[in-house]
Amino acid sequence: MIQADLVSLLSLPEPLPEFSFTSVTEDSRRVKAGSLFIAVPGGKIDGHAYAEAAVAAGAAAILGDRPDLRELHGLPYIYYAAPRRAAGLIAHALVGNPTRRQSIIGITGTNGKTSTAFLTQQILALSRGACANFGTLGYDLGGTWVDAPHTTPFGEDLAALFLEVEKRACSHVVMEVSSHALDQERVAGIAYNVAAFTNLTQDHLDYHLDMETYLRAKLKLFEKVAEELRSENKHGPCFGVVNAEDAAAPHFIGIMPENSYTYGKGGDVRAESRKPSSGTGTVFHLVSPWGDCEAHVRLAGGHNVLNALCAATIAMGLGVSPEEAAAGLAAVQKVPGRFEAVVGNQPFQVIVDYAHTDDGLRNALRAARAICTGNIIVVFGCGGDRDKGKRPKMGSVAAELADFAIVTSDNPRTEDPFRILLDVELGLQHLGKRKGEDYFVIESRRDAIRQAVSLATPGDLVLIAGKGHETYQIIGKERHHFDDREEALAALESLYP
């Protein structure tokens, strides 16, 4: 790419010095000969501090948000007010904009993104062939898994993933889109066909500071689809999918009022005549503008019925029949780390779930109550260096819906774990729960899980919440291997060999 191409792509107002580049990166460690280095300002680190290292590694030019610069360390400096947006636009252009030849589905919301994306992928894989999935569980490139350092990768990584997916003949890509990624413009350059909204509850306020800002970040995904809908280069159907039961629904519908489908009670797509299925799950009559049929979601809880409706709406909007959507839903036995059973020789149930917000914990505990004949013992904690306001709220949910709680460490990170536990305790105590009688505080997560298993009796259910599929625990700045499922099974095997 030459400087004239960059002027056209970014709508730059003035000509640039002559240069060319063959790659783009915002990580100075990835710079190679001929790279365009994007100097991204951050909350803790400014990319300009690494510009000299980028020059030494062979960068061809530097792009950043300093309007007074024209040159930096002897290289051309291109001013652009949103450097990370530029990184995404350039990265996708360099690989030929593969998302303009694919159906791209973005799913955003506080809870339910992973399960909804998983369900959507299964429906599309069965009805339309290979479908990729980028999200919290990892990046599934149509059969090949890549570990996920972020729910939504950075621009240059996403461009490479979409190119690889195209090579593997995946016509559809479903991806979780986090509020951080939307706010930071990590998804710039992606031509989204579908934007889906699951729900909005408190989370990430350490980053967004208030719910209004958090909402605005989520709305950006729908704005991207609306932009694509108006584009002369529009490819395929473009529409929104919105949870009609969420209070924030009107904000999302308002962006594309004529091109949005709603799901849930009172929505365009509904689950009527619900009844429990044998084992875990729900059977219901799927009602939609595209036709009606019987459906079966094997995942526990009413929240998973909503997730299934969202997935079915996405798929039917893309041309999948209701019967094909129902078949795809019925094929999903579990989602890793989402209400996942740990089975040994014990006479009670043990469930591991990713619930890490008060709303997520409420959903998991309600789902547990529906399948439990005895007492519910919940093990949970809250992450350090993150939204502190949700800690007492999670404690209150545990106090309200569980019979006994064990408060423990999640990922304390650099925060004092005992300070976190005290914040959670406030919610339990506010509802009159007493330490030692109604709940324990056990900082060691391993010990907390073992204690919960030892307390359980026949018919009980132990819910281990917060980490789900994660295979690590962050203490300080270090990651240690830790998997709730492994720990629970080890505890069960020691007590019930």
Short mmCIF file of C-alpha atoms in Angstrom, two decimals:
data_model
loop_
_atom_site.label_atom_id
_atom_site.label_comp_id
_atom_site.label_asym_id
_atom_site.label_seq_id
_atom_site.Cartn_x
_atom_site.Cartn_y
_atom_site.Cartn_z
CA MET A 1 0.00 0.00 0.00
CA ILE A 2 1.33 3.45 -0.88
CA GLN A 3 0.64 6.79 0.76
CA ALA A 4 -2.00 7.69 -1.84
CA ASP A 5 -4.01 4.57 -0.91
CA LEU A 6 -3.83 5.60 2.75
CA VAL A 7 -5.14 9.08 1.95
CA SER A 8 -8.11 7.53 0.17
CA LEU A 9 -8.83 4.88 2.80
CA LEU A 10 -8.72 7.24 5.79
CA SER A 11 -10.03 10.33 3.96
CA LEU A 12 -6.93 12.27 4.97
CA PRO A 13 -7.12 15.98 4.13
CA GLU A 14 -3.65 16.49 2.67
CA PRO A 15 -1.02 14.67 0.59
CA LEU A 16 1.60 12.66 2.41
CA PRO A 17 5.32 12.14 1.81
CA GLU A 18 6.02 9.23 -0.49
CA PHE A 19 6.33 5.86 1.25
CA SER A 20 4.88 2.37 1.02
CA PHE A 21 4.18 -0.38 3.51
CA THR A 22 3.19 -4.04 3.45
CA SER A 23 1.89 -4.61 6.99
CA VAL A 24 0.42 -2.71 9.92
CA THR A 25 0.72 -3.19 13.68
CA GLU A 26 0.17 -1.35 16.94
CA ASP A 27 2.70 -3.59 18.72
CA SER A 28 6.30 -2.45 18.28
CA ARG A 29 7.46 -6.03 18.89
CA ARG A 30 5.68 -7.10 15.70
CA VAL A 31 7.21 -4.42 13.49
CA LYS A 32 9.22 -5.73 10.56
CA ALA A 33 10.75 -4.14 7.50
CA GLY A 34 8.01 -2.24 5.67
CA SER A 35 5.51 -2.02 8.54
CA LEU A 36 3.29 0.93 9.31
CA PHE A 37 3.49 1.39 13.09
CA ILE A 38 0.31 2.64 14.78
CA ALA A 39 1.15 4.59 17.94
CA VAL A 40 -1.96 4.09 20.07
CA PRO A 41 -2.40 6.21 23.19
CA GLY A 42 -3.52 4.11 26.15
CA GLY A 43 -4.59 4.51 29.74
CA LYS A 44 -1.21 3.35 31.05
CA ILE A 45 1.11 3.21 28.03
CA ASP A 46 1.40 5.51 25.02
CA GLY A 47 2.51 3.81 21.83
CA HIS A 48 4.62 6.83 20.94
CA ALA A 49 7.06 5.69 23.63
CA TYR A 50 7.83 2.68 21.42
CA ALA A 51 8.17 4.56 18.15
CA GLU A 52 11.96 4.55 18.30
CA ALA A 53 11.97 0.75 18.72
CA ALA A 54 9.60 0.47 15.76
CA VAL A 55 11.96 2.57 13.63
CA ALA A 56 14.89 0.37 14.61
CA ALA A 57 12.89 -2.72 13.58
CA GLY A 58 12.32 -1.34 10.06
CA ALA A 59 9.05 0.60 10.19
CA ALA A 60 8.24 2.56 7.02
CA ALA A 61 6.12 5.25 8.71
CA ILE A 62 4.28 6.03 11.95
CA LEU A 63 0.61 6.92 12.41
CA GLY A 64 -0.70 8.54 15.57
CA ASP A 65 -2.99 11.17 17.09
CA ARG A 66 -0.55 14.06 17.51
CA PRO A 67 -1.63 16.82 15.10
CA ASP A 68 1.57 18.82 15.50
CA LEU A 69 3.88 16.09 14.18
CA ARG A 70 4.90 15.50 10.57
CA GLU A 71 7.98 13.41 11.29
CA LEU A 72 9.11 11.21 14.17
CA HIS A 73 12.56 9.66 14.55
CA GLY A 74 13.26 10.41 10.90
CA LEU A 75 10.11 8.70 9.52
CA PRO A 76 6.93 10.21 8.03
CA TYR A 77 4.27 10.75 10.71
CA ILE A 78 0.61 10.57 9.68
CA TYR A 79 -1.90 12.28 11.91
CA TYR A 80 -5.24 10.50 12.44
CA ALA A 81 -7.53 11.29 15.36
CA ALA A 82 -8.48 7.63 15.99
CA PRO A 83 -5.32 5.52 15.54
CA ARG A 84 -6.88 2.19 16.51
CA ARG A 85 -9.70 2.74 14.02
CA ALA A 86 -7.03 3.37 11.40
CA ALA A 87 -5.27 0.15 12.42
CA GLY A 88 -8.41 -1.88 11.77
CA LEU A 89 -9.31 -0.21 8.48
CA ILE A 90 -5.78 -0.61 7.16
CA ALA A 91 -5.36 -4.20 8.38
CA HIS A 92 -8.55 -5.35 6.65
CA ALA A 93 -7.70 -3.46 3.46
CA LEU A 94 -4.26 -5.07 3.32
CA VAL A 95 -5.82 -8.56 3.25
CA GLY A 96 -8.50 -7.60 0.72
CA ASN A 97 -11.46 -6.95 3.07
CA PRO A 98 -12.64 -10.58 3.33
CA THR A 99 -15.62 -9.62 5.53
CA ARG A 100 -17.27 -8.11 2.45
CA ARG A 101 -17.51 -11.61 1.06
CA GLN A 102 -18.81 -13.25 4.24
CA SER A 103 -21.87 -12.98 6.47
CA ILE A 104 -20.58 -11.46 9.71
CA ILE A 105 -22.70 -11.72 12.86
CA GLY A 106 -21.76 -9.67 15.93
CA ILE A 107 -23.27 -10.46 19.33
CA THR A 108 -23.00 -7.99 22.20
CA GLY A 109 -24.47 -7.82 25.71
CA THR A 110 -23.40 -8.27 29.32
CA ASN A 111 -24.37 -11.94 29.64
CA GLY A 112 -25.18 -14.71 27.19
CA LYS A 113 -22.81 -13.76 24.35
CA THR A 114 -20.83 -17.00 24.46
CA SER A 115 -23.81 -19.35 24.64
CA THR A 116 -25.70 -17.42 21.96
CA ALA A 117 -22.68 -17.41 19.64
CA PHE A 118 -22.17 -21.14 20.21
CA LEU A 119 -25.83 -21.89 19.44
CA THR A 120 -25.77 -19.65 16.36
CA GLN A 121 -22.64 -21.35 15.07
CA GLN A 122 -24.19 -24.79 15.44
CA ILE A 123 -27.35 -23.79 13.58
CA LEU A 124 -25.41 -22.23 10.70
CA ALA A 125 -22.87 -25.07 10.58
CA LEU A 126 -25.67 -27.63 10.19
CA SER A 127 -27.69 -25.62 7.68
CA ARG A 128 -25.10 -23.63 5.73
CA GLY A 129 -21.84 -25.52 6.09
CA ALA A 130 -18.72 -24.41 7.98
CA CYS A 131 -19.18 -21.47 10.32
CA ALA A 132 -16.40 -19.78 12.31
CA ASN A 133 -16.77 -18.46 15.85
CA PHE A 134 -14.58 -15.84 17.54
CA GLY A 135 -15.17 -15.33 21.25
CA THR A 136 -14.37 -15.97 24.88
CA LEU A 137 -13.95 -19.75 24.46
CA GLY A 138 -11.41 -19.30 21.67
CA TYR A 139 -11.34 -18.69 17.94
CA ASP A 140 -12.87 -21.57 15.99
CA LEU A 141 -11.71 -21.21 12.38
CA GLY A 142 -14.15 -23.75 11.07
CA GLY A 143 -12.72 -26.75 12.90
CA THR A 144 -9.33 -25.46 14.08
CA TRP A 145 -9.14 -23.82 17.51
CA VAL A 146 -6.87 -20.92 18.45
CA ASP A 147 -6.57 -19.69 22.04
CA ALA A 148 -8.31 -16.41 22.83
CA PRO A 149 -6.29 -13.78 24.74
CA HIS A 150 -9.25 -11.40 24.33
CA THR A 151 -12.98 -11.91 23.75
CA THR A 152 -12.57 -9.65 20.71
CA PRO A 153 -9.04 -9.59 19.20
CA PHE A 154 -7.26 -6.45 18.01
CA GLY A 155 -7.65 -5.21 14.44
CA GLU A 156 -4.58 -6.73 12.82
CA ASP A 157 -5.32 -10.13 14.42
CA LEU A 158 -8.97 -10.03 13.37
CA ALA A 159 -8.03 -9.27 9.77
CA ALA A 160 -5.70 -12.28 9.73
CA LEU A 161 -8.41 -14.49 11.27
CA PHE A 162 -11.01 -13.46 8.70
CA LEU A 163 -8.54 -14.12 5.86
CA GLU A 164 -7.81 -17.58 7.25
CA VAL A 165 -11.53 -18.28 7.61
CA GLU A 166 -12.09 -17.29 3.98
CA LYS A 167 -9.36 -19.70 2.88
CA ARG A 168 -11.21 -22.44 4.77
CA ALA A 169 -14.42 -21.64 2.83
CA CYS A 170 -16.41 -20.46 5.86
CA SER A 171 -19.21 -18.30 4.51
CA HIS A 172 -20.42 -17.21 7.97
CA VAL A 173 -18.58 -15.89 11.02
CA VAL A 174 -20.25 -15.33 14.37
CA MET A 175 -18.33 -13.31 16.92
CA GLU A 176 -18.75 -11.98 20.41
CA VAL A 177 -18.17 -8.24 20.47
CA SER A 178 -17.18 -6.80 23.83
CA SER A 179 -17.90 -3.25 24.93
CA HIS A 180 -14.16 -2.68 25.29
CA ALA A 181 -13.58 -3.68 21.67
CA LEU A 182 -16.36 -1.39 20.46
CA ASP A 183 -15.16 1.54 22.53
CA GLN A 184 -11.55 1.04 21.43
CA GLU A 185 -12.48 0.60 17.73
CA ARG A 186 -10.89 -2.85 17.59
CA VAL A 187 -13.61 -3.94 15.16
CA ALA A 188 -13.05 -1.14 12.64
CA GLY A 189 -12.90 -2.44 9.10
CA ILE A 190 -15.37 -5.30 9.64
CA ALA A 191 -18.49 -5.21 7.45
CA TYR A 192 -21.12 -6.54 9.85
CA ASN A 193 -24.37 -7.96 8.49
CA VAL A 194 -26.05 -8.71 11.81
CA ALA A 195 -25.90 -7.08 15.24
CA ALA A 196 -27.51 -8.96 18.14
CA PHE A 197 -28.13 -7.67 21.67
CA THR A 198 -28.63 -10.07 24.59
CA ASN A 199 -28.99 -7.86 27.68
CA LEU A 200 -27.49 -4.99 29.64
CA THR A 201 -26.67 -5.33 33.34
CA GLN A 202 -23.89 -3.91 35.47
CA ASP A 203 -20.36 -4.92 34.53
CA HIS A 204 -17.09 -3.29 33.46
CA LEU A 205 -17.86 -0.01 35.24
CA ASP A 206 -14.20 0.12 36.23
CA TYR A 207 -13.68 0.92 32.53
CA HIS A 208 -16.89 2.61 31.38
CA LEU A 209 -17.54 4.40 34.73
CA ASP A 210 -21.33 4.55 34.32
CA MET A 211 -24.15 2.58 32.70
CA GLU A 212 -24.90 5.26 30.12
CA THR A 213 -21.37 5.08 28.74
CA TYR A 214 -21.51 1.29 28.83
CA LEU A 215 -24.76 1.38 26.84
CA ARG A 216 -23.32 3.79 24.26
CA ALA A 217 -20.42 1.40 23.67
CA LYS A 218 -22.82 -1.50 23.01
CA LEU A 219 -24.90 0.61 20.63
CA LYS A 220 -21.88 1.10 18.37
CA LEU A 221 -22.28 -2.44 17.01
CA PHE A 222 -25.80 -1.62 15.78
CA GLU A 223 -24.54 1.65 14.34
CA LYS A 224 -22.00 -0.31 12.30
CA VAL A 225 -24.72 -2.51 10.82
CA ALA A 226 -26.89 0.55 10.13
CA GLU A 227 -23.94 2.09 8.30
CA GLU A 228 -23.53 -1.07 6.26
CA LEU A 229 -27.27 -1.09 5.53
CA ARG A 230 -26.96 2.37 3.96
CA SER A 231 -23.78 1.53 2.08
CA GLU A 232 -23.71 1.23 -1.71
CA ASN A 233 -21.45 -1.77 -1.20
CA LYS A 234 -23.93 -3.57 1.07
CA HIS A 235 -23.52 -7.33 0.86
CA GLY A 236 -26.30 -9.65 1.98
CA PRO A 237 -29.11 -8.93 4.44
CA CYS A 238 -28.38 -6.42 7.23
CA PHE A 239 -30.48 -6.36 10.39
CA GLY A 240 -30.53 -6.16 14.17
CA VAL A 241 -31.72 -8.73 16.71
CA VAL A 242 -32.87 -7.38 20.07
CA ASN A 243 -33.98 -8.92 23.38
CA ALA A 244 -37.51 -7.53 23.81
CA GLU A 245 -37.42 -8.32 27.54
CA ASP A 246 -34.49 -6.01 28.30
CA ALA A 247 -35.15 -2.44 29.40
CA ALA A 248 -32.49 -1.14 27.01
CA ALA A 249 -34.20 -2.69 23.95
CA PRO A 250 -35.69 0.58 22.60
CA HIS A 251 -32.22 2.12 22.30
CA PHE A 252 -31.07 -0.69 20.03
CA ILE A 253 -34.28 -0.94 18.01
CA GLY A 254 -34.20 2.82 17.45
CA ILE A 255 -31.00 2.58 15.41
CA MET A 256 -32.64 0.33 12.77
CA PRO A 257 -36.39 0.44 13.50
CA GLU A 258 -37.36 -1.02 10.12
CA ASN A 259 -34.63 -3.63 10.10
CA SER A 260 -34.71 -5.14 13.58
CA TYR A 261 -36.29 -8.33 14.88
CA THR A 262 -37.11 -8.77 18.56
CA TYR A 263 -37.20 -11.97 20.57
CA GLY A 264 -38.60 -12.99 23.95
CA LYS A 265 -41.96 -12.15 25.53
CA GLY A 266 -43.86 -9.82 23.22
CA GLY A 267 -41.17 -10.14 20.54
CA ASP A 268 -41.27 -11.22 16.91
CA VAL A 269 -39.74 -14.57 17.87
CA ARG A 270 -41.16 -16.26 20.97
CA ALA A 271 -41.08 -19.48 22.96
CA GLU A 272 -44.64 -20.52 23.71
CA SER A 273 -46.02 -23.54 25.57
CA ARG A 274 -42.76 -24.09 27.45
CA LYS A 275 -42.26 -27.25 29.44
CA PRO A 276 -39.23 -28.95 30.98
CA SER A 277 -37.62 -31.64 28.89
CA SER A 278 -36.42 -34.93 30.27
CA GLY A 279 -33.17 -34.14 32.06
CA THR A 280 -31.99 -30.58 31.62
CA GLY A 281 -33.54 -28.15 29.16
CA THR A 282 -36.80 -26.86 27.76
CA VAL A 283 -39.19 -27.89 25.01
CA PHE A 284 -41.26 -25.09 23.46
CA HIS A 285 -43.21 -23.96 20.43
CA LEU A 286 -41.02 -21.62 18.37
CA VAL A 287 -43.14 -18.80 16.92
CA SER A 288 -41.59 -16.51 14.31
CA PRO A 289 -42.36 -14.38 11.23
CA TRP A 290 -40.80 -17.17 9.15
CA GLY A 291 -43.05 -19.91 10.53
CA ASP A 292 -43.59 -22.00 13.65
CA CYS A 293 -42.27 -25.36 14.82
CA GLU A 294 -41.43 -27.35 17.93
CA ALA A 295 -38.00 -26.70 19.42
CA HIS A 296 -35.84 -28.14 22.16
CA VAL A 297 -32.95 -26.40 23.90
CA ARG A 298 -30.95 -28.79 26.07
CA LEU A 299 -29.27 -26.06 28.14
CA ALA A 300 -30.72 -25.38 31.59
CA GLY A 301 -32.52 -22.21 32.58
CA GLY A 302 -34.91 -19.65 31.19
CA HIS A 303 -31.98 -17.44 30.22
CA ASN A 304 -30.84 -20.15 27.81
CA VAL A 305 -34.26 -20.17 26.18
CA LEU A 306 -33.67 -16.48 25.46
CA ASN A 307 -30.19 -17.27 24.14
CA ALA A 308 -31.71 -19.94 21.89
CA LEU A 309 -34.35 -17.50 20.60
CA CYS A 310 -31.64 -14.97 19.80
CA ALA A 311 -29.61 -17.56 17.89
CA ALA A 312 -32.69 -18.78 16.01
CA THR A 313 -33.66 -15.22 15.07
CA ILE A 314 -30.19 -14.51 13.70
CA ALA A 315 -30.23 -17.69 11.64
CA MET A 316 -33.79 -17.28 10.32
CA GLY A 317 -33.05 -13.68 9.37
CA LEU A 318 -30.20 -15.06 7.25
CA GLY A 319 -32.53 -17.47 5.46
CA VAL A 320 -32.47 -20.57 7.65
CA SER A 321 -35.87 -22.24 8.05
CA PRO A 322 -37.47 -22.57 11.51
CA GLU A 323 -37.08 -26.34 11.29
CA GLU A 324 -33.37 -26.05 10.49
CA ALA A 325 -32.95 -23.58 13.37
CA ALA A 326 -34.70 -25.99 15.76
CA ALA A 327 -32.49 -28.87 14.60
CA GLY A 328 -29.38 -26.82 15.28
CA LEU A 329 -30.57 -25.88 18.76
CA ALA A 330 -31.37 -29.48 19.64
CA ALA A 331 -27.89 -30.58 18.56
CA VAL A 332 -26.14 -28.55 21.28
CA GLN A 333 -25.62 -30.67 24.38
CA LYS A 334 -23.53 -28.16 26.33
CA VAL A 335 -21.45 -25.01 26.08
CA PRO A 336 -18.03 -25.34 27.78
CA GLY A 337 -18.04 -23.74 31.21
CA ARG A 338 -21.70 -22.71 30.95
CA PHE A 339 -23.75 -24.68 33.47
CA GLU A 340 -21.43 -27.58 32.81
CA ALA A 341 -21.90 -30.70 34.94
CA VAL A 342 -18.96 -32.33 36.73
CA VAL A 343 -19.78 -36.00 37.13
CA GLY A 344 -18.14 -38.46 39.50
CA ASN A 345 -19.68 -41.00 41.88
CA GLN A 346 -21.30 -38.36 44.08
CA PRO A 347 -25.02 -38.50 45.05
CA PHE A 348 -25.56 -34.81 44.24
CA GLN A 349 -24.99 -32.46 41.33
CA VAL A 350 -21.94 -30.27 40.73
CA ILE A 351 -22.22 -27.51 38.15
CA VAL A 352 -19.55 -25.09 36.89
CA ASP A 353 -20.72 -21.82 35.37
CA TYR A 354 -19.11 -18.62 34.09
CA ALA A 355 -21.60 -16.36 35.92
CA HIS A 356 -19.53 -13.37 37.05
CA THR A 357 -22.16 -10.63 37.35
CA ASP A 358 -25.15 -10.37 39.66
CA ASP A 359 -27.54 -10.99 36.77
CA GLY A 360 -25.50 -13.96 35.54
CA LEU A 361 -25.38 -15.45 39.04
CA ARG A 362 -29.13 -14.95 39.43
CA ASN A 363 -29.78 -16.81 36.17
CA ALA A 364 -27.47 -19.68 37.14
CA LEU A 365 -29.01 -20.04 40.61
CA ARG A 366 -32.55 -20.02 39.21
CA ALA A 367 -31.56 -22.67 36.69
CA ALA A 368 -30.03 -24.69 39.53
CA ARG A 369 -33.17 -24.41 41.66
CA ALA A 370 -35.27 -25.80 38.81
CA ILE A 371 -33.30 -29.06 38.76
CA CYS A 372 -32.37 -29.43 42.44
CA THR A 373 -34.43 -31.33 45.02
CA GLY A 374 -32.20 -30.45 47.96
CA ASN A 375 -30.08 -27.50 49.00
CA ILE A 376 -28.00 -25.27 46.73
CA ILE A 377 -24.45 -24.49 47.83
CA VAL A 378 -22.83 -21.75 45.77
CA VAL A 379 -19.10 -21.05 45.53
CA PHE A 380 -18.23 -17.70 43.97
CA GLY A 381 -16.04 -14.61 44.13
CA CYS A 382 -15.32 -11.42 42.20
CA GLY A 383 -12.34 -10.38 40.12
CA GLY A 384 -9.80 -7.89 41.40
CA ASP A 385 -8.97 -4.60 39.65
CA ARG A 386 -12.47 -4.67 38.12
CA ASP A 387 -15.92 -3.20 38.75
CA LYS A 388 -16.21 -3.07 42.55
CA GLY A 389 -19.86 -2.04 42.54
CA LYS A 390 -21.11 -5.47 41.52
CA ARG A 391 -19.45 -7.27 44.47
CA PRO A 392 -22.12 -6.64 47.15
CA LYS A 393 -24.79 -7.18 44.48
CA MET A 394 -23.47 -10.67 43.81
CA GLY A 395 -23.39 -11.30 47.54
CA SER A 396 -27.06 -10.29 47.79
CA VAL A 397 -28.04 -12.60 44.93
CA ALA A 398 -26.29 -15.51 46.65
CA ALA A 399 -28.04 -14.65 49.91
CA GLU A 400 -31.41 -14.53 48.20
CA LEU A 401 -31.25 -17.61 45.98
CA ALA A 402 -28.78 -20.08 47.52
CA ASP A 403 -29.14 -22.07 50.72
CA PHE A 404 -25.49 -21.71 51.62
CA ALA A 405 -22.66 -19.65 50.13
CA ILE A 406 -18.90 -19.92 50.17
CA VAL A 407 -17.20 -16.68 49.17
CA THR A 408 -13.76 -17.21 47.68
CA SER A 409 -11.17 -15.72 45.35
CA ASP A 410 -11.83 -15.43 41.63
CA ASN A 411 -8.96 -13.67 39.85
CA PRO A 412 -7.73 -11.26 42.54
CA ARG A 413 -5.06 -9.83 40.24
CA THR A 414 -3.13 -7.06 42.04
CA GLU A 415 -5.87 -6.33 44.58
CA ASP A 416 -5.88 -7.64 48.15
CA PRO A 417 -8.11 -10.75 47.93
CA PHE A 418 -9.44 -10.24 51.44
CA ARG A 419 -10.60 -6.73 50.56
CA ILE A 420 -12.59 -8.24 47.69
CA LEU A 421 -14.13 -10.86 49.96
CA LEU A 422 -15.20 -8.15 52.43
CA ASP A 423 -16.94 -6.25 49.62
CA VAL A 424 -18.89 -9.39 48.68
CA GLU A 425 -19.76 -10.09 52.31
CA LEU A 426 -21.56 -6.76 52.57
CA GLY A 427 -24.24 -8.05 50.21
CA LEU A 428 -24.77 -11.22 52.24
CA GLN A 429 -24.89 -9.35 55.53
CA HIS A 430 -27.31 -6.78 54.13
CA LEU A 431 -29.86 -9.58 53.77
CA GLY A 432 -29.23 -10.81 57.30
CA LYS A 433 -26.90 -13.70 56.54
CA ARG A 434 -24.45 -14.67 59.25
CA LYS A 435 -20.87 -15.77 58.73
CA GLY A 436 -20.29 -19.31 59.89
CA GLU A 437 -24.01 -20.15 59.81
CA ASP A 438 -25.22 -19.05 56.38
CA TYR A 439 -21.93 -18.62 54.59
CA PHE A 440 -18.19 -19.23 54.85
CA VAL A 441 -15.33 -17.08 53.61
CA ILE A 442 -12.46 -19.24 52.29
CA GLU A 443 -9.85 -17.32 50.32
CA SER A 444 -8.29 -20.40 48.67
CA ARG A 445 -10.51 -21.35 45.75
CA ARG A 446 -9.29 -24.94 45.86
CA ASP A 447 -10.19 -25.23 49.54
CA ALA A 448 -13.53 -23.53 48.95
CA ILE A 449 -14.49 -26.05 46.27
CA ARG A 450 -13.46 -28.97 48.48
CA GLN A 451 -15.43 -27.55 51.39
CA ALA A 452 -18.56 -27.16 49.24
CA VAL A 453 -18.32 -30.74 48.00
CA SER A 454 -17.83 -32.05 51.54
CA LEU A 455 -20.95 -30.18 52.74
CA ALA A 456 -23.23 -31.51 49.99
CA THR A 457 -25.65 -34.33 50.75
CA PRO A 458 -27.84 -36.47 48.44
CA GLY A 459 -30.13 -34.32 46.32
CA ASP A 460 -28.09 -31.13 46.77
CA LEU A 461 -26.45 -29.07 44.05
CA VAL A 462 -23.07 -27.36 44.25
CA LEU A 463 -22.76 -24.40 41.88
CA ILE A 464 -19.20 -23.18 41.29
CA ALA A 465 -19.55 -19.79 39.61
CA GLY A 466 -17.34 -17.13 38.10
CA LYS A 467 -14.68 -18.80 35.99
CA GLY A 468 -16.46 -21.41 33.90
CA HIS A 469 -14.22 -22.49 31.02
CA GLU A 470 -11.16 -20.62 32.29
CA THR A 471 -8.11 -22.75 33.01
CA TYR A 472 -6.16 -20.19 35.02
CA GLN A 473 -6.27 -17.96 38.07
CA ILE A 474 -4.57 -14.55 38.04
CA ILE A 475 -2.87 -13.76 41.33
CA GLY A 476 -0.81 -10.59 41.31
CA LYS A 477 0.40 -10.34 37.73
CA GLU A 478 0.95 -14.06 37.25
CA ARG A 479 -1.33 -16.71 35.75
CA HIS A 480 -1.48 -20.04 37.54
CA HIS A 481 -3.16 -23.12 36.11
CA PHE A 482 -6.55 -23.54 37.73
CA ASP A 483 -9.66 -25.17 36.32
CA ASP A 484 -12.83 -25.31 38.43
CA ARG A 485 -13.90 -28.50 36.65
CA GLU A 486 -10.61 -30.24 37.42
CA GLU A 487 -10.67 -29.09 41.03
CA ALA A 488 -14.25 -30.21 41.53
CA LEU A 489 -13.58 -33.62 40.03
CA ALA A 490 -10.47 -34.08 42.18
CA ALA A 491 -12.49 -33.20 45.28
CA LEU A 492 -15.23 -35.63 44.28
CA GLU A 493 -12.78 -38.45 43.60
CA SER A 494 -11.18 -38.03 47.01
CA LEU A 495 -14.56 -38.26 48.77
CA TYR A 496 -16.36 -40.67 46.40
CA PRO A 497 -13.68 -42.93 44.85
#
